[in-house]
XYZ file of C-alpha atoms in Angstrom:
518
model
C 44.441 -43.793 72.515
C 40.759 -42.979 73.092
C 37.948 -44.387 70.988
C 35.626 -41.713 69.638
C 31.887 -42.259 70.021
C 29.216 -39.984 68.591
C 25.668 -39.831 67.327
C 24.663 -39.363 63.676
C 23.030 -36.059 64.593
C 26.415 -34.711 65.741
C 27.497 -34.391 62.083
C 25.430 -32.258 59.679
C 24.263 -34.066 56.568
C 26.452 -33.003 53.653
C 28.906 -31.482 56.107
C 31.666 -32.438 58.513
C 32.607 -32.158 62.163
C 35.907 -32.357 64.000
C 36.072 -34.429 67.199
C 38.739 -35.020 69.843
C 39.790 -38.614 70.476
C 42.374 -38.339 73.218
C 45.350 -36.595 71.688
C 44.046 -37.217 68.155
C 41.787 -34.958 66.095
C 39.291 -36.848 63.938
C 37.278 -35.332 61.101
C 33.980 -37.035 60.285
C 32.015 -36.381 57.090
C 28.409 -37.345 56.509
C 26.339 -37.910 53.376
C 22.945 -39.256 54.378
C 23.583 -42.436 56.332
C 27.175 -42.758 55.105
C 29.959 -41.576 57.425
C 33.702 -41.374 56.844
C 36.436 -40.488 59.327
C 39.903 -39.024 58.729
C 42.863 -37.542 60.496
C 41.782 -33.905 60.932
C 45.290 -32.425 60.632
C 46.263 -31.228 57.158
C 49.448 -33.080 56.105
C 50.851 -29.926 54.514
C 51.303 -27.583 57.491
C 49.182 -28.961 60.308
C 46.013 -26.890 59.946
C 42.842 -28.074 61.652
C 40.653 -29.240 58.768
C 37.603 -28.878 60.983
C 38.102 -25.110 60.646
C 38.037 -25.401 56.881
C 35.072 -25.824 54.566
C 33.313 -28.673 52.869
C 32.084 -28.182 49.329
C 30.339 -31.234 47.903
C 32.940 -33.977 47.703
C 35.759 -31.653 48.770
C 37.290 -30.933 52.179
C 39.268 -27.689 51.895
C 42.068 -26.700 54.282
C 41.594 -23.212 55.770
C 45.267 -22.244 55.562
C 46.659 -23.152 52.157
C 43.576 -24.601 50.445
C 44.705 -28.168 49.941
C 41.603 -30.216 49.119
C 40.744 -33.826 49.899
C 37.983 -36.191 48.817
C 35.315 -36.380 51.516
C 34.681 -40.085 50.873
C 38.201 -41.532 50.890
C 40.550 -38.678 51.862
C 42.476 -38.782 48.586
C 44.322 -35.646 47.530
C 42.453 -33.358 45.129
C 44.454 -30.140 45.400
C 47.969 -29.334 46.623
C 49.965 -27.945 48.408
C 49.501 -31.097 50.483
C 51.438 -33.904 48.822
C 49.369 -36.848 50.008
C 45.848 -37.638 51.108
C 44.387 -38.078 54.583
C 44.692 -41.123 56.800
C 41.250 -42.741 56.928
C 39.725 -44.512 59.932
C 36.989 -47.133 59.964
C 33.576 -45.996 61.229
C 31.689 -48.671 63.148
C 27.996 -48.772 64.046
C 26.359 -50.150 67.160
C 23.108 -49.767 69.058
C 24.740 -46.903 71.001
C 25.693 -44.942 67.876
C 28.901 -44.613 65.854
C 32.509 -45.051 66.880
C 36.005 -44.513 65.489
C 39.161 -46.158 66.772
C 42.165 -44.150 65.523
C 44.150 -47.390 65.556
C 41.742 -48.934 63.048
C 42.808 -47.405 59.753
C 41.371 -48.127 56.321
C 44.086 -49.484 54.062
C 43.614 -48.098 50.569
C 44.767 -50.601 47.924
C 47.368 -49.245 45.517
C 46.186 -48.459 42.015
C 46.915 -51.075 39.346
C 50.260 -50.555 37.587
C 50.063 -48.617 34.342
C 52.351 -47.739 31.441
C 55.029 -50.312 32.175
C 57.943 -49.833 29.756
C 57.071 -46.141 29.326
C 59.701 -43.430 29.939
C 58.899 -39.972 31.309
C 61.722 -37.440 31.489
C 61.141 -34.449 33.760
C 63.420 -31.454 33.202
C 63.498 -29.432 36.406
C 63.394 -30.333 40.087
C 61.106 -27.587 41.374
C 57.520 -27.783 42.566
C 55.963 -28.584 39.189
C 58.468 -31.286 38.280
C 58.297 -32.826 41.736
C 54.484 -32.947 41.726
C 54.465 -34.531 38.281
C 56.638 -37.402 39.496
C 54.793 -37.686 42.809
C 51.388 -37.896 41.117
C 52.598 -40.352 38.501
C 53.783 -42.810 41.127
C 50.709 -42.273 43.310
C 48.540 -43.015 40.265
C 50.233 -46.338 39.508
C 52.739 -45.266 36.864
C 55.017 -48.284 36.417
C 57.341 -46.848 33.790
C 60.742 -45.255 34.203
C 60.960 -41.671 35.513
C 64.112 -39.630 34.993
C 64.322 -36.238 36.692
C 67.040 -33.835 35.566
C 67.803 -30.836 37.749
C 70.556 -28.276 37.329
C 70.713 -27.754 41.089
C 72.865 -30.016 43.206
C 69.928 -30.812 45.469
C 66.883 -33.035 45.441
C 63.515 -31.217 45.190
C 62.887 -28.903 48.155
C 60.342 -26.427 49.466
C 61.331 -23.207 47.722
C 58.658 -21.214 49.573
C 60.613 -21.635 52.809
C 63.731 -19.976 51.444
C 62.524 -16.409 51.965
C 60.636 -17.315 55.141
C 61.601 -19.962 57.704
C 64.989 -20.910 56.241
C 66.219 -17.330 55.862
C 65.080 -16.481 59.391
C 66.872 -19.531 60.788
C 63.670 -21.224 61.979
C 63.898 -24.135 59.547
C 67.142 -26.006 58.917
C 68.251 -27.122 55.479
C 67.567 -30.785 56.207
C 63.886 -29.979 56.773
C 63.400 -28.424 53.320
C 63.226 -31.571 51.217
C 59.953 -32.373 49.459
C 58.668 -35.850 50.161
C 61.415 -36.572 52.684
C 65.181 -37.065 52.361
C 64.861 -40.346 50.455
C 61.969 -39.344 48.213
C 63.651 -40.198 44.888
C 64.826 -43.603 46.054
C 61.521 -44.443 47.743
C 59.591 -43.572 44.568
C 62.050 -45.172 42.142
C 62.964 -41.854 40.522
C 66.221 -41.650 38.569
C 67.174 -38.246 39.990
C 70.194 -36.662 38.313
C 71.355 -33.607 40.217
C 73.661 -31.004 38.717
C 72.580 -31.976 35.208
C 72.089 -29.384 32.494
C 69.935 -30.018 29.429
C 71.102 -28.359 26.222
C 68.289 -29.213 23.809
C 65.000 -31.033 23.353
C 64.015 -32.530 20.000
C 60.227 -32.853 19.992
C 60.015 -34.814 16.756
C 62.714 -37.342 17.644
C 61.614 -37.335 21.297
C 65.151 -36.958 22.534
C 66.863 -34.769 25.132
C 70.520 -33.821 24.869
C 72.538 -33.374 28.069
C 75.510 -31.068 28.494
C 77.845 -34.039 28.959
C 76.892 -35.427 25.560
C 74.413 -38.092 26.666
C 71.126 -38.407 24.782
C 67.933 -39.577 26.476
C 64.932 -40.856 24.545
C 61.489 -40.311 26.009
C 57.865 -41.215 25.499
C 56.800 -38.093 27.366
C 58.861 -35.064 28.376
C 57.729 -32.681 31.096
C 59.598 -29.381 30.962
C 59.563 -27.603 34.317
C 62.485 -25.197 34.043
C 60.843 -22.348 35.965
C 62.041 -18.776 35.778
C 65.202 -16.703 36.130
C 65.455 -13.601 38.378
C 65.789 -10.261 36.651
C 69.134 -8.508 37.004
C 69.526 -4.876 38.043
C 70.942 -2.967 35.083
C 72.735 -0.069 36.757
C 76.388 0.877 37.242
C 77.993 -1.247 39.932
C 75.610 -4.181 39.531
C 78.627 -6.489 39.290
C 79.925 -5.571 42.759
C 80.384 -8.296 45.323
C 77.521 -8.136 47.784
C 74.688 -8.209 45.258
C 72.338 -11.143 45.824
C 69.295 -12.785 44.293
C 66.941 -15.240 45.974
C 65.801 -18.131 43.824
C 67.728 -21.229 44.829
C 68.847 -22.851 48.059
C 72.398 -21.699 47.388
C 71.140 -18.118 46.975
C 69.369 -18.317 50.328
C 72.337 -19.911 52.085
C 74.738 -17.249 50.803
C 72.320 -14.448 51.718
C 71.728 -15.750 55.223
C 75.444 -16.077 55.891
C 76.256 -12.647 54.450
C 73.450 -10.657 56.111
C 74.326 -11.295 59.745
C 74.875 -7.889 61.451
C 75.060 -6.167 58.062
C 73.211 -3.246 56.496
C 70.828 -4.793 53.971
C 69.012 -2.988 51.150
C 66.246 -4.895 49.393
C 65.304 -3.630 45.934
C 61.674 -4.514 45.284
C 58.600 -4.110 47.477
C 56.644 -7.186 46.437
C 56.284 -10.542 48.159
C 59.794 -11.996 47.919
C 61.414 -8.759 49.057
C 59.027 -8.306 51.963
C 59.306 -11.922 53.103
C 63.073 -11.569 53.069
C 62.830 -8.305 55.006
C 60.749 -9.929 57.731
C 63.188 -12.864 57.924
C 66.387 -10.797 57.995
C 65.476 -7.846 60.190
C 66.184 -9.713 63.445
C 69.670 -10.709 62.274
C 70.838 -7.788 60.135
C 72.112 -4.458 61.430
C 69.388 -2.770 59.380
C 66.976 -3.562 56.553
C 65.733 -0.970 54.063
C 63.273 -1.772 51.275
C 63.401 0.323 48.097
C 60.254 0.254 45.966
C 59.439 2.057 42.753
C 55.727 2.370 43.561
C 54.082 4.708 46.049
C 53.058 1.784 48.274
C 54.161 -1.815 48.811
C 52.459 -4.750 47.080
C 50.807 -2.334 44.677
C 49.931 -5.005 42.107
C 48.134 -7.205 44.632
C 46.420 -4.894 47.142
C 45.150 -1.327 47.341
C 47.190 1.419 49.046
C 45.122 1.209 52.245
C 45.998 -2.463 52.698
C 49.585 -1.825 51.610
C 49.971 0.884 54.275
C 48.744 -1.488 56.972
C 51.204 -4.188 55.935
C 54.012 -1.630 55.712
C 53.220 -0.527 59.270
C 53.643 -4.134 60.384
C 57.145 -4.102 58.915
C 57.987 -0.689 60.359
C 56.918 -1.856 63.800
C 59.616 -4.528 63.492
C 62.302 -2.070 62.384
C 62.220 -2.273 58.581
C 62.698 1.050 56.787
C 61.219 1.987 53.409
C 62.189 4.197 50.484
C 59.113 4.166 48.243
C 58.274 5.909 44.998
C 61.965 5.553 44.372
C 64.508 3.622 42.364
C 68.154 2.653 42.257
C 70.474 4.476 39.875
C 73.764 2.907 40.937
C 75.446 0.507 43.311
C 78.626 1.992 44.713
C 81.772 0.579 46.255
C 85.382 -0.354 45.660
C 85.312 -4.046 44.769
C 82.603 -4.699 47.346
C 79.250 -2.997 47.745
C 79.296 0.019 50.067
C 76.213 2.003 49.147
C 73.065 2.279 47.038
C 72.379 5.491 45.144
C 68.678 6.364 44.735
C 67.120 8.382 41.945
C 66.598 11.220 44.433
C 70.380 11.424 44.823
C 70.276 10.023 48.356
C 72.834 7.357 49.218
C 71.990 4.409 51.471
C 74.904 2.760 53.241
C 74.752 -0.950 52.469
C 76.887 -4.046 52.893
C 74.654 -6.114 50.632
C 71.738 -5.743 48.258
C 69.004 -8.290 47.619
C 67.231 -7.977 44.284
C 63.530 -8.782 44.354
C 62.524 -7.253 41.039
C 60.755 -10.185 39.448
C 61.616 -13.102 37.215
C 61.427 -14.000 33.555
C 60.239 -17.327 32.089
C 63.025 -19.819 31.493
C 61.576 -21.321 28.320
C 64.726 -21.838 26.253
C 64.143 -25.553 25.638
C 60.761 -24.746 24.140
C 61.605 -21.348 22.669
C 60.059 -22.276 19.310
C 56.694 -22.600 21.082
C 57.002 -19.515 23.296
C 55.177 -16.241 22.793
C 56.845 -12.829 22.586
C 57.093 -12.694 26.394
C 58.737 -16.097 26.728
C 55.637 -17.897 28.000
C 54.772 -21.303 26.530
C 51.054 -21.792 25.753
C 49.609 -25.131 26.873
C 46.205 -26.774 26.815
C 44.069 -27.583 29.867
C 46.175 -30.712 30.491
C 49.460 -28.731 30.246
C 50.352 -30.194 26.848
C 52.568 -27.863 24.793
C 53.060 -30.273 21.875
C 52.515 -34.000 21.256
C 54.425 -35.864 23.952
C 55.671 -32.651 25.589
C 54.211 -30.928 28.651
C 55.189 -27.508 30.009
C 54.523 -26.860 33.696
C 55.446 -24.198 36.201
C 56.397 -20.540 36.030
C 56.748 -20.301 32.248
C 53.520 -22.128 31.287
C 50.666 -20.034 29.895
C 47.793 -22.209 31.037
C 43.990 -22.119 31.255
C 42.405 -21.506 34.680
C 38.853 -20.776 35.772
C 39.729 -17.092 35.288
C 41.157 -17.445 31.800
C 44.594 -18.197 30.411
C 47.330 -17.000 32.750
C 51.048 -17.357 33.421
C 51.415 -17.549 37.195
C 54.560 -17.616 39.325
C 52.908 -19.180 42.362
C 54.015 -22.278 44.273
C 50.618 -23.931 44.476
C 49.854 -23.220 40.818
C 53.068 -25.039 39.892
C 52.013 -27.999 42.040
C 48.551 -27.956 40.455
C 50.068 -28.003 36.991
C 52.337 -30.918 37.851
C 49.342 -32.829 39.189
C 47.224 -32.142 36.107
C 50.054 -33.077 33.724
C 50.647 -36.376 35.518
C 46.936 -37.193 35.511
C 46.914 -36.509 31.772
C 49.906 -38.789 31.173
C 48.128 -41.515 33.143
C 44.853 -40.825 31.317
C 43.433 -40.794 34.824
C 39.668 -41.035 35.316
C 40.017 -38.383 38.059
C 41.743 -35.885 35.772
C 41.244 -32.316 36.986
C 42.367 -30.032 34.151
C 43.936 -26.673 34.926
C 40.902 -24.972 33.383
C 38.972 -26.131 36.458
C 41.512 -24.888 39.012
C 41.785 -21.553 40.833
C 45.056 -19.628 41.362
C 45.986 -19.153 45.013
C 49.052 -18.019 46.922
C 49.982 -16.910 50.390
C 52.730 -14.968 52.096
C 53.826 -15.131 55.717
C 55.517 -12.249 57.491
C 56.077 -11.966 61.260
C 53.843 -14.972 61.804
C 50.943 -13.304 59.957
C 49.577 -14.790 56.738
C 48.076 -12.883 53.853
C 46.175 -15.182 51.485
C 45.238 -14.286 47.917
C 42.612 -16.178 45.906
C 41.995 -15.683 42.183
C 43.603 -13.106 39.945
C 42.964 -9.456 39.093
C 44.809 -7.598 36.357
C 43.920 -4.252 37.891
C 42.679 -2.778 41.158
C 40.450 0.040 39.962
C 37.250 -1.606 41.245
C 37.599 -3.015 44.771
C 35.762 -3.278 48.070
C 37.040 -3.882 51.577
C 35.531 -5.749 54.503
C 37.085 -5.338 57.929
C 40.067 -3.354 59.153
C 43.517 -3.724 57.537
C 45.054 -1.867 60.491
C 43.906 -4.691 62.768
C 45.150 -7.254 60.193
C 41.634 -8.631 59.863
C 40.086 -7.948 56.480
C 39.084 -9.228 53.055
C 39.662 -7.070 50.001
C 37.783 -7.976 46.822
C 38.683 -7.040 43.257
C 36.035 -7.015 40.542
C 35.927 -7.305 36.778
C 32.715 -6.766 34.857
C 30.791 -6.534 38.111
C 31.905 -9.894 39.548
C 34.558 -10.721 42.148
C 37.625 -12.284 40.515
C 40.047 -12.038 43.436
C 40.035 -11.734 47.207
C 42.937 -11.222 49.571
C 42.790 -11.153 53.310
C 43.989 -11.886 56.799
C 42.009 -13.396 59.658
C 39.212 -14.758 57.437
C 40.681 -18.133 56.571
C 37.476 -20.154 56.126
C 35.823 -17.383 54.103
C 38.757 -17.207 51.710
C 38.698 -20.992 51.296
C 34.981 -20.720 50.552
C 35.632 -17.924 48.064
C 38.002 -20.183 46.141
C 35.304 -22.842 45.912
C 32.778 -20.252 44.752
C 35.189 -19.133 42.031
C 35.787 -22.739 41.005
C 32.049 -23.324 40.664
C 31.503 -20.107 38.708
C 29.423 -18.667 41.560
C 31.622 -15.804 42.737
C 29.580 -13.022 44.350
C 28.703 -9.943 42.355
C 30.196 -6.580 43.229
C 26.810 -5.186 44.281
C 26.294 -8.126 46.637
C 29.743 -7.719 48.199
C 29.136 -4.029 48.758
C 26.032 -4.816 50.822
C 28.153 -7.065 53.098
C 29.952 -8.252 55.006
C 28.365 -11.682 55.057
C 29.629 -15.233 55.528
C 31.148 -16.636 52.358
C 31.067 -20.060 54.031
C 27.291 -19.787 54.429
C 27.013 -18.534 50.867
C 28.908 -21.626 49.689
C 27.044 -24.207 51.750
C 23.622 -22.692 51.095
C 24.187 -22.441 47.377
C-alpha cells in the first residue's frame, strides 16, 4: 500500500482535498497548520467524500448527506452508521505524509448509565439508530429492543429498490451486520408485540403477559400503510410494501405478471422501476395530473415520467380506482373512467398513517405525537420515527423519511446520554432521496406547496435543481446531477442562510461557492 506525500499548500485552509494512495482514497482536511486524514469513501454507500462539501467542522457526503467531524471523523449525521477511519499525518522536512496502515485508534468513551434500562419498541431505522448511538456513546446499561417483525433491523429503503429488483439479496439488508444485536449487547426480541405502555409506572406490557420495567422507553413504532377502500379490496393478489415479508411476497408474485401500482409517489415509482424488468407489464395509476405532484412541479414530473416510459412503464394519471375485480383472485382493476386494466396483482402505494397507538393519549387529531427538540414526548418516554411531530430547522414537521428517522434516533440517544455533542432535531434538516433506473433524485428541506418555484438546468436531461420558496426564501431544493450543490444547500438551510428567491432567479450560481464564501 502506497504512502501518500503532499505539501501543505495542496490542501486549502479551512477545506479538504482527496488524494490517491495506491488503491486507497485519502481525504485530508486542513485548519491552519493542523491536518487530519481519513478514509475518503463514505461508509454508507461508497461515495467519494472528496466530491462532497466541507462546512466548518463538517464533511458532508455528496450522495446521501451523511456528515462527519473534520477533526476526528466521528459521525455527525446519518445515514452513515459509523464515523470515518482516521490516519496519522506525519511531518518531515519534505512535507506531510500519510500511511494508510497507520490508523489513529480512537479510545472508547467512558461507560455511562450502568444499571439503567432502555426499552426500544420498534426495530426500524429510528429504533436501530437509538440503540446504535447509545452504545457508541458509552451507554453501559441494558438495552431491550422489541420488534413485531421476525427479523433483526434491516435497510427498509432497499425493499422497493435493490431487493425488489433482485440486485440485493436478503442477507445483505441487515443494519449493522448480521450479528449487530449480539455484538452490541442488545436484547433483541423478534416477533414480540407490545400491548400497552404505562408512562407513570414506567412499565411495558407484552402480548404474552410479560411486563418490562424501564428507566427510559423509546417508542419507534413507525406507520401503517393505508388500505384501498373499494369493492374487491380483499381479493388475493393485493399487496402493500412496508416490511421485508411484503417485499418478498411481491417479488415472488410479480414475476411475468401484469402489475398495477396504485399511487404515483416515491414508493410506487421505485417499485415500478424495480419490477418492470421482471413483470409482464407495469402500469401506474395516479390520482393527480402528473407524478410526484407533492414534491416537484409538473415539468419535472413529466421528465421523470418519461424516464419510466422509456423503460416500459405505462401510466394512467388523473385517475382513480373504483373497484378490484376477480373471482377469488385479482383479475382486473376498474378505473373511474370505466376502463378496466387486466391485472394479476395490485401494489398499493397510497401513503401511510402514524402508528401511535401506544402513545395515543399524547397524539394529535392526525395521530402524530408531538415531541420536543430532543424527541421527548413525556418524562422518560421518547417518540421517534414516522409518527413523531418534531422540530426541525424548518419548523415542526412529521416526516416519513428514512434519514429523518435515523436523525431522530441519534438525537434521542444523545439526549438519554446527556451527551455534550447533542444535536437536537431543531438543528437538523430533512432530506430524502429516491433511486430509479440508476438515477437519483435528492430532495433537501420541505415545502408545503409548490406555487412559488424556480428551476435551474434541464429536467429532460436529468440535470437540474428545482427550488421552492416560502416568504421569499428557499425552503426546499430537489435535483439530479448537482450532488455537491444540494449538499451545500442543506448546510445553508441548517445555518439559516438559504438563498432568497430573487437571488436564485438571477442564477444559476454555485451553491458550494456560496457556502464556502459565506
